[in-house]
XYZ file of C-alpha atoms in Angstrom:
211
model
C 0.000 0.000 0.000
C 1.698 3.384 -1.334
C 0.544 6.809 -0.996
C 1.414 9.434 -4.145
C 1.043 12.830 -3.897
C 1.136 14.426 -7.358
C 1.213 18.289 -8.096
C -1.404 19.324 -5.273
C -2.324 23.003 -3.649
C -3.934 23.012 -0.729
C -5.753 25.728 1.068
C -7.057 26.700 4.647
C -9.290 29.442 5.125
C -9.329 31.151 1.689
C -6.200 30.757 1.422
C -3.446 29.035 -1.023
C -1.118 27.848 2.113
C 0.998 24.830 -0.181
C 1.207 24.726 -4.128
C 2.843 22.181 -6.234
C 3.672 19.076 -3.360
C 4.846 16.224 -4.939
C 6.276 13.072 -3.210
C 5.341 9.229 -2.796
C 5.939 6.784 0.045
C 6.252 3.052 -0.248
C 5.787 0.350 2.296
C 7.936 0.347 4.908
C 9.121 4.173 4.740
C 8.396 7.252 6.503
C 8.261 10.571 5.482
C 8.999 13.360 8.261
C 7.618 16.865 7.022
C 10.107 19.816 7.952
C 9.513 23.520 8.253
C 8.644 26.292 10.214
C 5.951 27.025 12.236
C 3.390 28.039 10.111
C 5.298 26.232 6.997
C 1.928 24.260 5.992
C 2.183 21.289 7.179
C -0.708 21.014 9.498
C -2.615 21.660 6.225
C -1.007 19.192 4.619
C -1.654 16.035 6.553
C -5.069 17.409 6.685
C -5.417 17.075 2.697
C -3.504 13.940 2.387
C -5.691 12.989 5.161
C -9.295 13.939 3.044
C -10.265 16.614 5.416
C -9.978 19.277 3.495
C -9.382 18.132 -0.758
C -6.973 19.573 -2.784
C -7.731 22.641 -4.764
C -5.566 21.045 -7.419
C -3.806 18.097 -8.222
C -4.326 14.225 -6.448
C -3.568 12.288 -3.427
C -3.500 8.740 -4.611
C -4.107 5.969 -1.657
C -6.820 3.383 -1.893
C -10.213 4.286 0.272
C -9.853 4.091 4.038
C -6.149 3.466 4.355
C -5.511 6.689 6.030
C -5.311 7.075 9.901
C -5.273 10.444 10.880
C -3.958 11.698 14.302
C -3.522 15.653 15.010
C -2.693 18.360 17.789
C -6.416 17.360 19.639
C -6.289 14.078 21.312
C -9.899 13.296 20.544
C -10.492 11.204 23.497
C -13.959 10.590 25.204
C -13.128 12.139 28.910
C -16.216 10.303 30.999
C -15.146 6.555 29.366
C -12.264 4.914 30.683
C -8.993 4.273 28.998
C -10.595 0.507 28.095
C -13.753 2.288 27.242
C -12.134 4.768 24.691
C -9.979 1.920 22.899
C -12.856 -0.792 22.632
C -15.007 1.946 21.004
C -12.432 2.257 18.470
C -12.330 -1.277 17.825
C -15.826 -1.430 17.158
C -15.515 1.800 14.757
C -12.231 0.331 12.969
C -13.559 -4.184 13.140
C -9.925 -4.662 15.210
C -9.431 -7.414 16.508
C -9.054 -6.383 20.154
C -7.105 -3.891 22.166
C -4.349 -6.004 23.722
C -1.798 -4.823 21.498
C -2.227 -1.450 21.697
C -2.239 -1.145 25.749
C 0.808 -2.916 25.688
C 2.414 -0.573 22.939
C 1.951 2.530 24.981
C 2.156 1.203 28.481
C -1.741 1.772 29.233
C -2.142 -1.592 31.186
C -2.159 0.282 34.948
C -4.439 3.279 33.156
C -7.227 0.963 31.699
C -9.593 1.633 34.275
C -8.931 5.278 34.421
C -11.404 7.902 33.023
C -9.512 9.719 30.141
C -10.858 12.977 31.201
C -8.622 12.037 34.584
C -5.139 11.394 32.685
C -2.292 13.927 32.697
C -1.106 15.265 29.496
C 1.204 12.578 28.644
C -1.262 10.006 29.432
C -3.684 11.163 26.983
C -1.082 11.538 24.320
C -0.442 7.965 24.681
C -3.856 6.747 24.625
C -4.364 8.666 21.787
C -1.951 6.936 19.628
C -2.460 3.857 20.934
C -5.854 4.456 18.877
C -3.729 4.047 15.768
C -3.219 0.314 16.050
C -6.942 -0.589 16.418
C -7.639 1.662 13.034
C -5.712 -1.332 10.754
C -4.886 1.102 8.516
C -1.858 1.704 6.688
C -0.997 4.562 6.300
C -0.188 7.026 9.490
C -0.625 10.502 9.022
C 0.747 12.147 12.087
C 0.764 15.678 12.970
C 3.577 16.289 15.857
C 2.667 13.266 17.649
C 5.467 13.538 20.091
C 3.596 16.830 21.987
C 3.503 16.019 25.917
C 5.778 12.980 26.146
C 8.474 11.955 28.144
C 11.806 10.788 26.454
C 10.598 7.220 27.358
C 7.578 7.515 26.072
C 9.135 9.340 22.738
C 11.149 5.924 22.250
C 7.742 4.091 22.773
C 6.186 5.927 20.255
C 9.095 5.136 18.061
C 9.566 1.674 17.946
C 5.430 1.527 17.184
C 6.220 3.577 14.593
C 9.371 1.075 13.546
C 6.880 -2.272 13.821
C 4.478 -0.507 11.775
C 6.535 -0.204 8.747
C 8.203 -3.272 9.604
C 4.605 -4.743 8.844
C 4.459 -3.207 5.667
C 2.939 -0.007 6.585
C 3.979 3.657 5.930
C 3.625 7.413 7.844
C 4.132 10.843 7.093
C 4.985 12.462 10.541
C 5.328 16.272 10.947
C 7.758 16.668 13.572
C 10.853 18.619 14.645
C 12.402 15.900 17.003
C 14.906 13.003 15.718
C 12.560 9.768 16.129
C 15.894 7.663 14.673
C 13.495 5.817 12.378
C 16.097 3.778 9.961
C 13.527 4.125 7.068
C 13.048 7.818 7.797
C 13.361 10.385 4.336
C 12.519 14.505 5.465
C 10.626 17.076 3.189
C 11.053 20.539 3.828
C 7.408 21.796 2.852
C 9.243 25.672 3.081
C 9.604 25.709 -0.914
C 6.010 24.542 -1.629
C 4.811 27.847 0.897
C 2.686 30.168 -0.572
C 1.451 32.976 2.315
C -1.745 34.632 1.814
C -2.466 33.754 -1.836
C -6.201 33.767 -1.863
C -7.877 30.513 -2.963
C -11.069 29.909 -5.816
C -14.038 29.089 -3.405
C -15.564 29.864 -0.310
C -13.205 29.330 2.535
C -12.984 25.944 4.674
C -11.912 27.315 7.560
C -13.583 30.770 9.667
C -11.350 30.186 12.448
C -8.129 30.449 10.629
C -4.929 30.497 12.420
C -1.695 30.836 10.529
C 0.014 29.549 13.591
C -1.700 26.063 13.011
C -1.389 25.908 9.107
């Protein structure tokens, strides 16, 4: 399962934030997405993710094979940590949560309300999510926010077993995750600040901080 990216713009709020992207990822590889704040690449995993469509151009990945995880943990703060990961499975047909808890450590939180967990904690639930999806492709937007340098490494090697399995990820980040596989895109050339878009805008609350 590959993901190409061929030629695309994409917008947020009105505006042309990326133009011309190109890349492609096999199985087994991951992409980390450089740049400054404000670069675009929020926006990007957002169109390679189908949240917001490309103004122009194509992201080519077959249906559902995109997992999505961004700045908002997107947890479910009166269920428990079980609670919140055997929804999932439900949502996603996984098999069960067992390897997921014991990815991220959660075995002493299962019984703990999310809304109860510190920062970190949540973090780590939330990315456990991304083993019950069975997708294959990980688009991850600075996944690494609120955790520890152990938990960093844990994050990493699922990461590593998840392209060892065949699958692939495109991870904005500005920390070294010492993935073997790893290739880096600076989106900085592709920037284009302000450039109004055709259309309506897809996003009122526009931030050029989160782009």
């Amino acid at each position: 399962m590959s993901l190409r990216v061929d030629t695309i713009t994409c917008t947020r709020g009105g505006l042309t934030v990326l133009s011309g992207v190109s890349f492609s990822v096999a199985p087994g590889e991951a992409l980390i997405l450089r740049g400054p704040n404000g670069a675009g690449k929020t926006t990007l995993l957002r169109t390679l993710a189908g949240l917001t469509p490309p103004a122009e151009g194509r992201v080519d990945a077959a249906p559902d094979s995109i997992a999505y995880a961004g700045h908002a943990d997107g947890l479910k703060a009166q269920l428990t940590v079980a609670e919140n990961l055997t929804f999932w499975t439900g949502v996603f047909a996984a098999d069960g949560i067992a390897r997921a808890v014991e990815a991220f450590d959660l075995t002493d939180l299962l019984d703990r309300r999310a809304g109860n967990l510190s920062a970190g904690q949540k973090r780590r639930l939330s990315l456990a999510r991304l083993l019950v999806t069975g997708r294959p492709i990980w688009c991850l937007d600075e996944p690494t926010v609120s955790l520890d340098t152990e938990n960093v490494a844990r994050f990493a090697r699922a990461v590593e077993a998840h392209l060892a399995g065949g699958g692939l990820a495109v991870i904005a980040t500005h920390i070294d995750l010492g993935l073997p596989t790893a290739r880096s895109l600076d989106v900085t050339p592709f920037t284009r600040r302000a450039r109004p878009a055709s259309g309506a805008s897809d996003d009122p609350f526009l931030s050029e901080g989160a782009l």
